[in-house]
Coordinates of C-alpha atoms in Angstrom, one line a residue:
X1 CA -12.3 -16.7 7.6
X2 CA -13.8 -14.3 10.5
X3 CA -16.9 -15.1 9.1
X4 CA -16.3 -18.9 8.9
X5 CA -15.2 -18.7 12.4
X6 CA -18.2 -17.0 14.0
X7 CA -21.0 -18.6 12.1
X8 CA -19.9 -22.3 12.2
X9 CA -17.8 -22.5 15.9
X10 CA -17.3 -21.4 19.1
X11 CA -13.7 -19.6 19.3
X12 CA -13.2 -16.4 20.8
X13 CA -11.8 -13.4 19.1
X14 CA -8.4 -13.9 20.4
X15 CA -8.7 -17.4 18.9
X16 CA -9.5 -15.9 15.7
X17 CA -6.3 -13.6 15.5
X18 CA -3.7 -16.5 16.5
X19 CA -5.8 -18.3 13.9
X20 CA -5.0 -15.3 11.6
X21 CA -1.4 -15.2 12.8
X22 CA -1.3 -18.7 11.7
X23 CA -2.3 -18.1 8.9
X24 CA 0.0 -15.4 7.4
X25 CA 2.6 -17.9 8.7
X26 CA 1.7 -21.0 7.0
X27 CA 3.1 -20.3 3.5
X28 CA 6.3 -21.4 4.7
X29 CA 5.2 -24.5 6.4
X30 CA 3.5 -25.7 2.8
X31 CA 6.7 -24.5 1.0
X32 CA 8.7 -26.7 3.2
X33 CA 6.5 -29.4 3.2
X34 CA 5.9 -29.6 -0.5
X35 CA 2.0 -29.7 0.5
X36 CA -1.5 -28.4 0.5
X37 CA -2.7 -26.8 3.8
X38 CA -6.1 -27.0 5.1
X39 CA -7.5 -25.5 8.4
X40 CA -10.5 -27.7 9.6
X41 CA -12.2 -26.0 13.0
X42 CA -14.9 -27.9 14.9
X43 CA -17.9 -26.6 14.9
X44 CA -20.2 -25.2 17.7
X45 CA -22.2 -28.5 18.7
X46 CA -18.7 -30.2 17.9
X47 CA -20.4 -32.7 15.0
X48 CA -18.5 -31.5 12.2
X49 CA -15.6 -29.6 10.8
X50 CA -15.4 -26.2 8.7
X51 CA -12.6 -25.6 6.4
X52 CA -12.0 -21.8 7.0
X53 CA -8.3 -21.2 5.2
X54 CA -6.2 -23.1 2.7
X55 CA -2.6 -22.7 1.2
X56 CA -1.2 -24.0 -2.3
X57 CA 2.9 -25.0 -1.7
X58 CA 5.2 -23.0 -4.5
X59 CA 7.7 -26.0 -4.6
X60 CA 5.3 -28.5 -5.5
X61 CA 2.3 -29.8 -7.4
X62 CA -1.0 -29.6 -5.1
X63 CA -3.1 -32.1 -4.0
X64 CA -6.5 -30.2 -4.8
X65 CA -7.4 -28.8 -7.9
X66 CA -10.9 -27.1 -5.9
X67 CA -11.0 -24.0 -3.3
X68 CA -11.9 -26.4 -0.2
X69 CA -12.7 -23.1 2.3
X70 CA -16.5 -23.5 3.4
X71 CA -16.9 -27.3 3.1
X72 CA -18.2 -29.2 6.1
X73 CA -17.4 -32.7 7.0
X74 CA -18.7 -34.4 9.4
X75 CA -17.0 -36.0 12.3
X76 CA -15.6 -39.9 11.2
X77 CA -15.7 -39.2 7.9
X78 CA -11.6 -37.9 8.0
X79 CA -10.4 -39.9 11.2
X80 CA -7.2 -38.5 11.5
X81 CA -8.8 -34.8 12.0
X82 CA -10.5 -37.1 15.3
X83 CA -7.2 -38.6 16.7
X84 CA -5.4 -34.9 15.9
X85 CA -8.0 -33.0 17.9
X86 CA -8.8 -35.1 20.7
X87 CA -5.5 -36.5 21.5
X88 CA -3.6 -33.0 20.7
X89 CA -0.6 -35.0 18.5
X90 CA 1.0 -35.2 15.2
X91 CA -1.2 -37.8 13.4
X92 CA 0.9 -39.7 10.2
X93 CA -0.8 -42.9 10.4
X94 CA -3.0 -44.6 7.5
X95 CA -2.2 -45.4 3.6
X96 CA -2.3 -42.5 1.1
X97 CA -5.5 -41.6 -0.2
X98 CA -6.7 -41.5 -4.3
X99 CA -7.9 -38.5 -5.1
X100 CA -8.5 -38.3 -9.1
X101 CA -6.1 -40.9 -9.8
X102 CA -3.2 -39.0 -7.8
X103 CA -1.9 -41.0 -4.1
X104 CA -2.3 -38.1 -1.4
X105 CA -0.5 -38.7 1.9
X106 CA -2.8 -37.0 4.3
X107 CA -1.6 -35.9 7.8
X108 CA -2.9 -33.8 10.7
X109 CA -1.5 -31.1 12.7
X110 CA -3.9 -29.9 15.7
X111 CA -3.4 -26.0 16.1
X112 CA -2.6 -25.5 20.2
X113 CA -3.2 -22.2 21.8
X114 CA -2.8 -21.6 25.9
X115 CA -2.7 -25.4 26.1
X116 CA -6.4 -26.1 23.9
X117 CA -6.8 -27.4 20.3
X118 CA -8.5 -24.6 18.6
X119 CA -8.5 -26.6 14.9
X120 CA -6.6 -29.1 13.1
X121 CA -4.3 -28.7 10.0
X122 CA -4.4 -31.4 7.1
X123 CA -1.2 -31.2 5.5
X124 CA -1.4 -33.0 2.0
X125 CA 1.1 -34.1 0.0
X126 CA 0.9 -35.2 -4.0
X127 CA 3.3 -38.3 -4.1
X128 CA 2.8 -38.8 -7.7
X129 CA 6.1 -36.8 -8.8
X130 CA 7.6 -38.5 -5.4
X131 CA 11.7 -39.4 -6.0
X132 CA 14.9 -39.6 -4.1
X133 CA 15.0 -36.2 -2.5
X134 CA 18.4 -34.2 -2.3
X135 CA 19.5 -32.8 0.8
X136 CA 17.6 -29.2 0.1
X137 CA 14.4 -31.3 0.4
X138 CA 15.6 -33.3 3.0
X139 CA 16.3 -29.9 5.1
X140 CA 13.3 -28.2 4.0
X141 CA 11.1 -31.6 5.2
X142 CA 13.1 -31.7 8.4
X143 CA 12.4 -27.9 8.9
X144 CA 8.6 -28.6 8.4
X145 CA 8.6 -31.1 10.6
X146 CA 10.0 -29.1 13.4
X147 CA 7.6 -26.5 12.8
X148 CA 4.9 -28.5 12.7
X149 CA 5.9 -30.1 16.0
X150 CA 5.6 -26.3 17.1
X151 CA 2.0 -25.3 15.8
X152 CA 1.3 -28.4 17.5
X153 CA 2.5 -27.0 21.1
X154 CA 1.6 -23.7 20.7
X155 CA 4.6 -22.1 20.1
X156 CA 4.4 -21.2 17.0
X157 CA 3.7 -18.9 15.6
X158 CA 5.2 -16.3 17.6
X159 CA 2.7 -14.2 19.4
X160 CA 3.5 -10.5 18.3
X161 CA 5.3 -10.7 15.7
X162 CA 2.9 -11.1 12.9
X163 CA 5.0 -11.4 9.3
X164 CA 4.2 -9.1 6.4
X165 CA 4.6 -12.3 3.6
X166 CA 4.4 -10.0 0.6
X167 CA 7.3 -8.5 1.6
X168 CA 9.3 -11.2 3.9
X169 CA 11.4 -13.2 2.3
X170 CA 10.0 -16.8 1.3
X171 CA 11.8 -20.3 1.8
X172 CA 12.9 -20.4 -2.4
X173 CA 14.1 -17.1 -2.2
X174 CA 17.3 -18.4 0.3
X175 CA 17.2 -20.9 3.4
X176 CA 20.1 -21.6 5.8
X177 CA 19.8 -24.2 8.6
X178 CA 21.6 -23.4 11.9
X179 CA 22.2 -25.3 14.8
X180 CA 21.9 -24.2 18.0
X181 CA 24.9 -22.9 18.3
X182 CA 24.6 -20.8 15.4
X183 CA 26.4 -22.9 13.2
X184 CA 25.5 -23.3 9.1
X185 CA 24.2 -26.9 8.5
X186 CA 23.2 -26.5 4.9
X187 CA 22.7 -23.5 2.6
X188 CA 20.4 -23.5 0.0
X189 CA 22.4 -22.3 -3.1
X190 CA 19.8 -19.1 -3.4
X191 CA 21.3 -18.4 0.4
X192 CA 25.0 -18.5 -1.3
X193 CA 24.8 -16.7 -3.7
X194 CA 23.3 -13.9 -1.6
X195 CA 26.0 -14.1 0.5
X196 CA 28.4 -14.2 -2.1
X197 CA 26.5 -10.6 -3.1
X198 CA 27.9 -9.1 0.4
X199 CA 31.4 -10.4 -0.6
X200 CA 31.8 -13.6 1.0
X201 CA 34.5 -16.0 -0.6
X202 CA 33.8 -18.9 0.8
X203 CA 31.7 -21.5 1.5
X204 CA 29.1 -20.7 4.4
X205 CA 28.7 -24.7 6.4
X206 CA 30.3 -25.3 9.3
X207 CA 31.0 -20.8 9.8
X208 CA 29.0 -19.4 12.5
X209 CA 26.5 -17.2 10.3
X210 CA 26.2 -14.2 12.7
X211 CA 30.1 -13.5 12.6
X212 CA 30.6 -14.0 9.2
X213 CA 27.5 -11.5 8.7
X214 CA 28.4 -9.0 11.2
X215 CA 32.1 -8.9 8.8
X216 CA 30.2 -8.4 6.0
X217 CA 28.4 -5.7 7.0
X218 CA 30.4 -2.5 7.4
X219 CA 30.5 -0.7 10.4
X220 CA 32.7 2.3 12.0
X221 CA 32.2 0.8 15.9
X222 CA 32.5 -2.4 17.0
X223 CA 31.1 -5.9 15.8
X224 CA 26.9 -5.1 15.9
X225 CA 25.7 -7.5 18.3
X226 CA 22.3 -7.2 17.7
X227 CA 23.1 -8.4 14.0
X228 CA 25.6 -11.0 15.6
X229 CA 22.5 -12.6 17.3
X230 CA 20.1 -12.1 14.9
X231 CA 21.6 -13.9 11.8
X232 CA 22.6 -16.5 14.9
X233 CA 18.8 -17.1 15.6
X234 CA 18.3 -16.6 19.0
X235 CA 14.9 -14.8 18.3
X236 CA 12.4 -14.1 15.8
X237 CA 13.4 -11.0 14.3
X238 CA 13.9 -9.5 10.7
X239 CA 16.5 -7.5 9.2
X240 CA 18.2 -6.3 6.3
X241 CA 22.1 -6.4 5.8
X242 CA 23.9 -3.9 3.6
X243 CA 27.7 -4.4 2.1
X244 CA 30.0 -4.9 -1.2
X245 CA 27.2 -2.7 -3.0
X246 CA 24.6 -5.3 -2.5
X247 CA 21.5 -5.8 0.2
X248 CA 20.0 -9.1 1.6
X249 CA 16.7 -9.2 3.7
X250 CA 17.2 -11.8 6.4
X251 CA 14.2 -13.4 8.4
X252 CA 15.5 -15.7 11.8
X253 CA 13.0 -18.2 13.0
X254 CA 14.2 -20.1 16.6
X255 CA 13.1 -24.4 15.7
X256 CA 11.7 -25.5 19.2
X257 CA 10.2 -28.6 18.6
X258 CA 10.4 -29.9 22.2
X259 CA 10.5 -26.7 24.1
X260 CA 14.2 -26.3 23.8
X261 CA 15.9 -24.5 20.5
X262 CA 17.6 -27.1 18.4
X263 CA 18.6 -24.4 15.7
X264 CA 17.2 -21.9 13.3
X265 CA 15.7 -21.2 10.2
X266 CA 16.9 -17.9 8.3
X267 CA 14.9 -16.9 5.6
X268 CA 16.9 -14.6 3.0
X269 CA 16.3 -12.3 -0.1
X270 CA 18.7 -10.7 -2.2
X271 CA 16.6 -7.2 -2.0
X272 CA 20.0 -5.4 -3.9
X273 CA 18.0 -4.5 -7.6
X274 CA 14.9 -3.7 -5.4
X275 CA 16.7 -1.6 -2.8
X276 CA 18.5 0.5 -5.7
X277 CA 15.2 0.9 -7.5
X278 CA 13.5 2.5 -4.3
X279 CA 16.6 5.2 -3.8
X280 CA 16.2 6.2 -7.3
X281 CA 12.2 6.7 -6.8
X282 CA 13.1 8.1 -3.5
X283 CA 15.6 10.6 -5.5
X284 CA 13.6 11.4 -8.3
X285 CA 10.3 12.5 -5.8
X286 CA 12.7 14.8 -4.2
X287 CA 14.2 16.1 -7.2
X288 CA 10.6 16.6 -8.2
X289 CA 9.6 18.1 -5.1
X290 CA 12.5 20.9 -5.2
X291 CA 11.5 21.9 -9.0
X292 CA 8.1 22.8 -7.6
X293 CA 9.8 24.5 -5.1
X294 CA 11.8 26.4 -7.3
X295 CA 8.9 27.5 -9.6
X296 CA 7.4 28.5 -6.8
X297 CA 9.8 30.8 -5.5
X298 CA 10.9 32.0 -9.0
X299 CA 7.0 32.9 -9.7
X300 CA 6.7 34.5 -6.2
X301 CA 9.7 36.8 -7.7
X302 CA 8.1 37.7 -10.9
X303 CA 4.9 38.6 -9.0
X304 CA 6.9 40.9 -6.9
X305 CA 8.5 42.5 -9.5
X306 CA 5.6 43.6 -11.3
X307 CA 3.8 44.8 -8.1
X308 CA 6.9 46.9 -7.6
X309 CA 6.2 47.8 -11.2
X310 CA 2.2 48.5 -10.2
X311 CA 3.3 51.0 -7.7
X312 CA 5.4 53.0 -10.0
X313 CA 2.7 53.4 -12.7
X314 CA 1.0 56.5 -13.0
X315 CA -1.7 55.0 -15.2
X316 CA -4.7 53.6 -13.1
X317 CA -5.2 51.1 -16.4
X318 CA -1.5 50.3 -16.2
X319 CA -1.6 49.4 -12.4
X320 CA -4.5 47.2 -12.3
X321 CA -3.3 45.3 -15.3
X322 CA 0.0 44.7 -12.9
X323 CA -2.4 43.6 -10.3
X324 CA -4.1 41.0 -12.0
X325 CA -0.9 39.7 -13.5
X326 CA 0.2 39.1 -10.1
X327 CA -3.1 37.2 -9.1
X328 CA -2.4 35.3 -12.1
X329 CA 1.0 34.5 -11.3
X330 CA 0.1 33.8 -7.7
X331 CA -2.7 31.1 -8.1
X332 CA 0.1 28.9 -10.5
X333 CA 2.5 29.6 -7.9
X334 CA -0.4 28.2 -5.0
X335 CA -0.5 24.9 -6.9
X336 CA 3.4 24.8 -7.4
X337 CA 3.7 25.3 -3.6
X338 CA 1.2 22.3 -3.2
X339 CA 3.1 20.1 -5.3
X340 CA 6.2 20.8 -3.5
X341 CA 5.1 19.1 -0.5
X342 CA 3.4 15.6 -2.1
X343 CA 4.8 12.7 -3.1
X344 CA 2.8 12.7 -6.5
X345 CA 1.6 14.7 -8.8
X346 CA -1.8 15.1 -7.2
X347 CA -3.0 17.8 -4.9
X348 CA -5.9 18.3 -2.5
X349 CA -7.6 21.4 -4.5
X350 CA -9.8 22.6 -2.3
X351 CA -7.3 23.7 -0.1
X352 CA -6.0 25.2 -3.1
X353 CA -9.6 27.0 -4.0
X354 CA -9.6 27.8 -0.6
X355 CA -6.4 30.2 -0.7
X356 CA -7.6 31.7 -4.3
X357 CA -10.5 32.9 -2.9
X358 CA -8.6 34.4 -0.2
X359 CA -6.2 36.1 -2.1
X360 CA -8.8 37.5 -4.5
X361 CA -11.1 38.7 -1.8
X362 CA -7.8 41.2 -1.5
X363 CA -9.3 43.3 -4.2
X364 CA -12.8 44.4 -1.7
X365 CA -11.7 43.8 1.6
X366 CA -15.4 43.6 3.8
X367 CA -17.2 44.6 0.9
X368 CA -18.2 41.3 -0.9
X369 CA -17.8 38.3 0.5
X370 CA -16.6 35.2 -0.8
X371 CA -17.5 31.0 0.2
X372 CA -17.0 27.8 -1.2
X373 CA -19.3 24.7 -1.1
X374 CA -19.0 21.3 -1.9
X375 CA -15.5 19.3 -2.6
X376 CA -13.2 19.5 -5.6
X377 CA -11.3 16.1 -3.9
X378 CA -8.3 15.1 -5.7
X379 CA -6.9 16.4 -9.2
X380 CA -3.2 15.7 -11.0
X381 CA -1.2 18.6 -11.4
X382 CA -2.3 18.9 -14.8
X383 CA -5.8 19.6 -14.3
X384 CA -4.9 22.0 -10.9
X385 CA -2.5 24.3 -12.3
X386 CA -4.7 25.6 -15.2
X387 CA -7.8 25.0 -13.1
X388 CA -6.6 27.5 -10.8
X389 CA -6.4 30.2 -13.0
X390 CA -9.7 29.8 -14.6
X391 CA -10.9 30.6 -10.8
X392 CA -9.1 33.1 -10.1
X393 CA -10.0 34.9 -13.1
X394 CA -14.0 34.3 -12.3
X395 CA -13.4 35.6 -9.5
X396 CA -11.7 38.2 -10.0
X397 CA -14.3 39.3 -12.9
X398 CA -17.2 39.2 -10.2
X399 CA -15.8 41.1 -8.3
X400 CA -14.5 43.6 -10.4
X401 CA -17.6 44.0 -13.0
X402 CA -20.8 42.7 -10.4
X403 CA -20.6 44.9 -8.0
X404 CA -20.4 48.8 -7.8
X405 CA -17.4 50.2 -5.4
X406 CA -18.6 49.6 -2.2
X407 CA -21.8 47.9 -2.9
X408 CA -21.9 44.8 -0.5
X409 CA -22.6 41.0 -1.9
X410 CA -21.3 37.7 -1.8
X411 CA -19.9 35.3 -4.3
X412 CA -20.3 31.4 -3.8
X413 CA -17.8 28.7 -5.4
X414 CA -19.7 25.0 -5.8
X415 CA -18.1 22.3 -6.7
X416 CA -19.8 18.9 -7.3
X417 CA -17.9 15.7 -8.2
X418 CA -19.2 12.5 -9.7
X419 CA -18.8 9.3 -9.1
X420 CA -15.3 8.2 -9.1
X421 CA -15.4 6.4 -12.8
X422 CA -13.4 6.6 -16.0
X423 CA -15.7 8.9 -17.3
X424 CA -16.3 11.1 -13.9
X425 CA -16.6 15.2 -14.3
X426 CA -15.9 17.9 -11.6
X427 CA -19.1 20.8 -11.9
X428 CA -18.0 24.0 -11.2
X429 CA -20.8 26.7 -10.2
X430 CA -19.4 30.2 -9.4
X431 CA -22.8 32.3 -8.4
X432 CA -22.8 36.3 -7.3
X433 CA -25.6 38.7 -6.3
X434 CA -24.5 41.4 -8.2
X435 CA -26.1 43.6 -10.9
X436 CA -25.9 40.6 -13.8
X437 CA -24.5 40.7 -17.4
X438 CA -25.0 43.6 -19.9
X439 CA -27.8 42.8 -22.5
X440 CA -26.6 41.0 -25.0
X441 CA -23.9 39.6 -23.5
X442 CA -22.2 36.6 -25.1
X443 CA -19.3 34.9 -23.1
X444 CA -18.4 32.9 -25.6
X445 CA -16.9 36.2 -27.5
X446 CA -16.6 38.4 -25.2
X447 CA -13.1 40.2 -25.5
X448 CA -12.4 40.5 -22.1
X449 CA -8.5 38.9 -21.6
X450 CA -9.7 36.9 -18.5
X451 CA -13.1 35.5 -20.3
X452 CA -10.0 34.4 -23.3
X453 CA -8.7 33.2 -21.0
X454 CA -10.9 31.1 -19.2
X455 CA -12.3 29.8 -22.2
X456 CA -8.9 28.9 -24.0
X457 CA -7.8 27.1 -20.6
X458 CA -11.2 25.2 -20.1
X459 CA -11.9 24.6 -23.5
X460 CA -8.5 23.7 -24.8
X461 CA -6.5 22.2 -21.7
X462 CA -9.0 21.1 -19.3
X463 CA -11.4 19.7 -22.2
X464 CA -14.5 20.7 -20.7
X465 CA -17.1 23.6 -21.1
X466 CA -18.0 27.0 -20.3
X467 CA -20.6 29.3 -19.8
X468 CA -22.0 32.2 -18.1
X469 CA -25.8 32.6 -17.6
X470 CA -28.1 35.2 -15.6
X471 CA -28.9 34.3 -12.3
X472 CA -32.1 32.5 -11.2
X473 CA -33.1 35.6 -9.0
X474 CA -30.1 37.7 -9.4
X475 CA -26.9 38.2 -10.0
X476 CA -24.8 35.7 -12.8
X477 CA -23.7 32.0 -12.9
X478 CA -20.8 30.8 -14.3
X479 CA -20.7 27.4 -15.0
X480 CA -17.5 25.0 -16.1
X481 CA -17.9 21.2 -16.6
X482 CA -14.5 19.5 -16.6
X483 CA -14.1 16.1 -16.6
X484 CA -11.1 14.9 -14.4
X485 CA -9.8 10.9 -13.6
X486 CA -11.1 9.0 -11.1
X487 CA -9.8 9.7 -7.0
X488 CA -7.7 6.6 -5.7

């Protein structure tokens, strides 16, 4: 529609966004009209009209079976569009048209904004399926007309309070008309029964709706007047309504066909099923969330334990086997710690790669220092946790076996992601300046416990491969090529 608007006419961007206000209104209007919509604007030299939006009704057939957004017409060709623009009015005159062997009743809403007629709606109704219409059509018709009689003055729709319609409740999912008093006309039997949910006995005509909802809903003060007024319909506001165990979504829309509220529309959703399925989601993330908080602080424990061990070893051998066991233990407990603090079971790595370094670097304070480059982005749990450890035990070989005590380097981590597709991989490049691998050197049977395992991890969890390679000047390159799912 925005570009519609600004290559075919002359509105303003504040026209555009009351036209997009209208717009995520308008379901209801065709709903309750049993019609197609169609916004026609005029166009810049005023010769023609542009079809920029167009809604489908959900309690009828419609009257095209093509997308109409884009077409031009030109003025005369669709008089009614003329009289509804340049008088500003409601225009119902004229026989139905033919259209494919179906009678369409055309009519035309102009849309009115600070007193001018940005556009004009065609409001078109299939009258082959036409009968003797019960009084839930009768109200919803009535209802239509009254709003329509309110696009048509400008006051509707309501200027700041644009309506999520994915989530607000819809005219089939439960309609009550009130008078201006507050007073039930009609119910539609979707509305009773959703009322009936909240433990209501009775009928709901001819009770004043905000009482009877205000009893319905529990409260430990006194009666909730903001409740009282809103299930009355004295504004346009939206709220939900808890009690008996069950949960309706109400939606209050002020009729003001003539300036002056006549009564109100309340849109309502039994939301109960929905409402109990989000708590349980709700309790299972946090359930989730403390088991990785527990891991964490159980696997904090064990690495404390065996460093109290370390320092009571009189081997050397003994105590830096500790040591590393407690690096090990550490970077699992890292991504554990993540974990505890998402809603999913995904995790930011590089801050995770980030604090492995850190805590590796332990081992040669200023002596060799360590960087990363690039992004490892997004990965599930399942590929962070091992992932992890295969770094930290790179790592913690470079700078173990690279370097001779005090000898000063560096060690860089790159990471490289493809492109986010099924099929993407994460390239892993761990690079040092040390003094390079031993001739003849084969990692892939090395017996070094960290090189098993890095390659059991990578290999067998991670599905990817491993290998380590001399340097292009000096030093060695470890490479790992993972693959990993696509970032959302």
């Amino acid at each position: 529609m925005n570009e519609l608007v600004r290559q075919h006419t002359a509105l303003s961007e504040s026209d555009l966004e009351w036209l997009h206000l209208l717009v995520s209104e308008w379901q209801l209007l065709s709903d309750l009209s049993f019609a197609d919509l169609v916004l026609w604007v005029p166009t810049l030299d005023g010769t023609r009209y542009v079809s920029v939006a167009q809604m489908r009704p959900n309690t009828g057939p419609t009257s095209y079976q093509d997308d109409m957004v884009g077409h031009l017409v030109p003025r005369g060709r669709r008089p009614l569009l003329d009289v509804a623009l340049d008088e500003g009015r409601i225009v119902r005159e004229g026989d139905p048209e033919w259209r494919e062997e179906v009678p369409v009743r055309v009519e035309s809403i102009p849309v009115r904004r600070e007193g001018r007629v940005l556009g004009v709606i065609a409001r078109n109704t299939n009258l082959l399926t036409v009968r003797t219409p019960s009084r839930l059509e009768l109200t919803y018709l009535q209802s239509a007309s009254d709003l329509a009689q309110m696009i048509a003055a400008g006051t509707f729709p309501f200027p700041g309070e644009a309506v999520d319609m994915d989530s607000s409740p819809r005219a089939g999912d439960g309609l009550i008309r009130l008078d201006a008093d507050g007073i039930v006309q009609y119910a539609s039997p979707n509305a009773l029964s959703a009322y009936h949910r909240l433990g209501l006995a009775a009928d709901l005509v001819g009770q004043h709706l905000g009482q009877i909802t205000a009893e319905l809903a529990p409260s430990r003060g006194p009666v909730d007047e903001a409740l009282v007024k809103l299930a009355s319909g004295y504004a346009p506001r939206e709220a939900e309504v808890e009690g008996n165990g069950g949960v309706i979504q109400l939606r209050a829309i002020p009729l003001k066909p003539k300036g002056t509220r006549i009564g109100s529309l309340v849109l309502l959703r039994d939301v109960t099923e929905l409402r109990r399925r989000e708590r349980e989601l709700i309790t299972k993330d946090a359930t989730i969330r403390e088991i990785h908080h527990r891991v964490k602080n159980n696997l904090q424990t064990v690495a404390a334990l065996l460093r109290l061990q370390a320092r009571r070893m009189d081997s050397d051998q003994g105590r830096e086997a500790l040591n590393e066991a407690v690096r090990r233990v550490g970077s699992i407990a890292i991504v554990h710690e993540t974990l505890s603090q998402n809603l999913d079971e995904r995790v930011e790595f590089d801050e995770i790669a980030d604090r492995v370094i850190a805590m590796v670097a332990e081992i040669s304070p200023g002596k060799v220092t360590c960087r990363r480059n690039g992004r490892f982005g997004i990965l599930d749990a399942e590929v962070a946790t091992p992932l992890s450890m295969v770094l930290t035990e790179i790592l913690q070989n470079a700078l173990e076996h690279a370097f001779a005590p005090g000898e000063r380097g560096s060690v860089e981590v790159t990471a490289v992601r493809g492109e986010p597709r099924a099929d993407a991989r994460l390239l892993i490049t761990v690079q040092d300046d040390g003094r390079g691998l031993p001739e003849g050197f084969d990692p892939q049977r090395a017996g070094n416990l960290g090189l098993q395992i890095v390659r059991t991890l990578v290999e067998g969890e991670l599905g990817g491969t491993f290998d380590m390679q001399p340097g292009a000047e000096r030093g060695t390159k470890v490479v790992l090529d993972i693959p990993v799912q696509p970032q959302k």
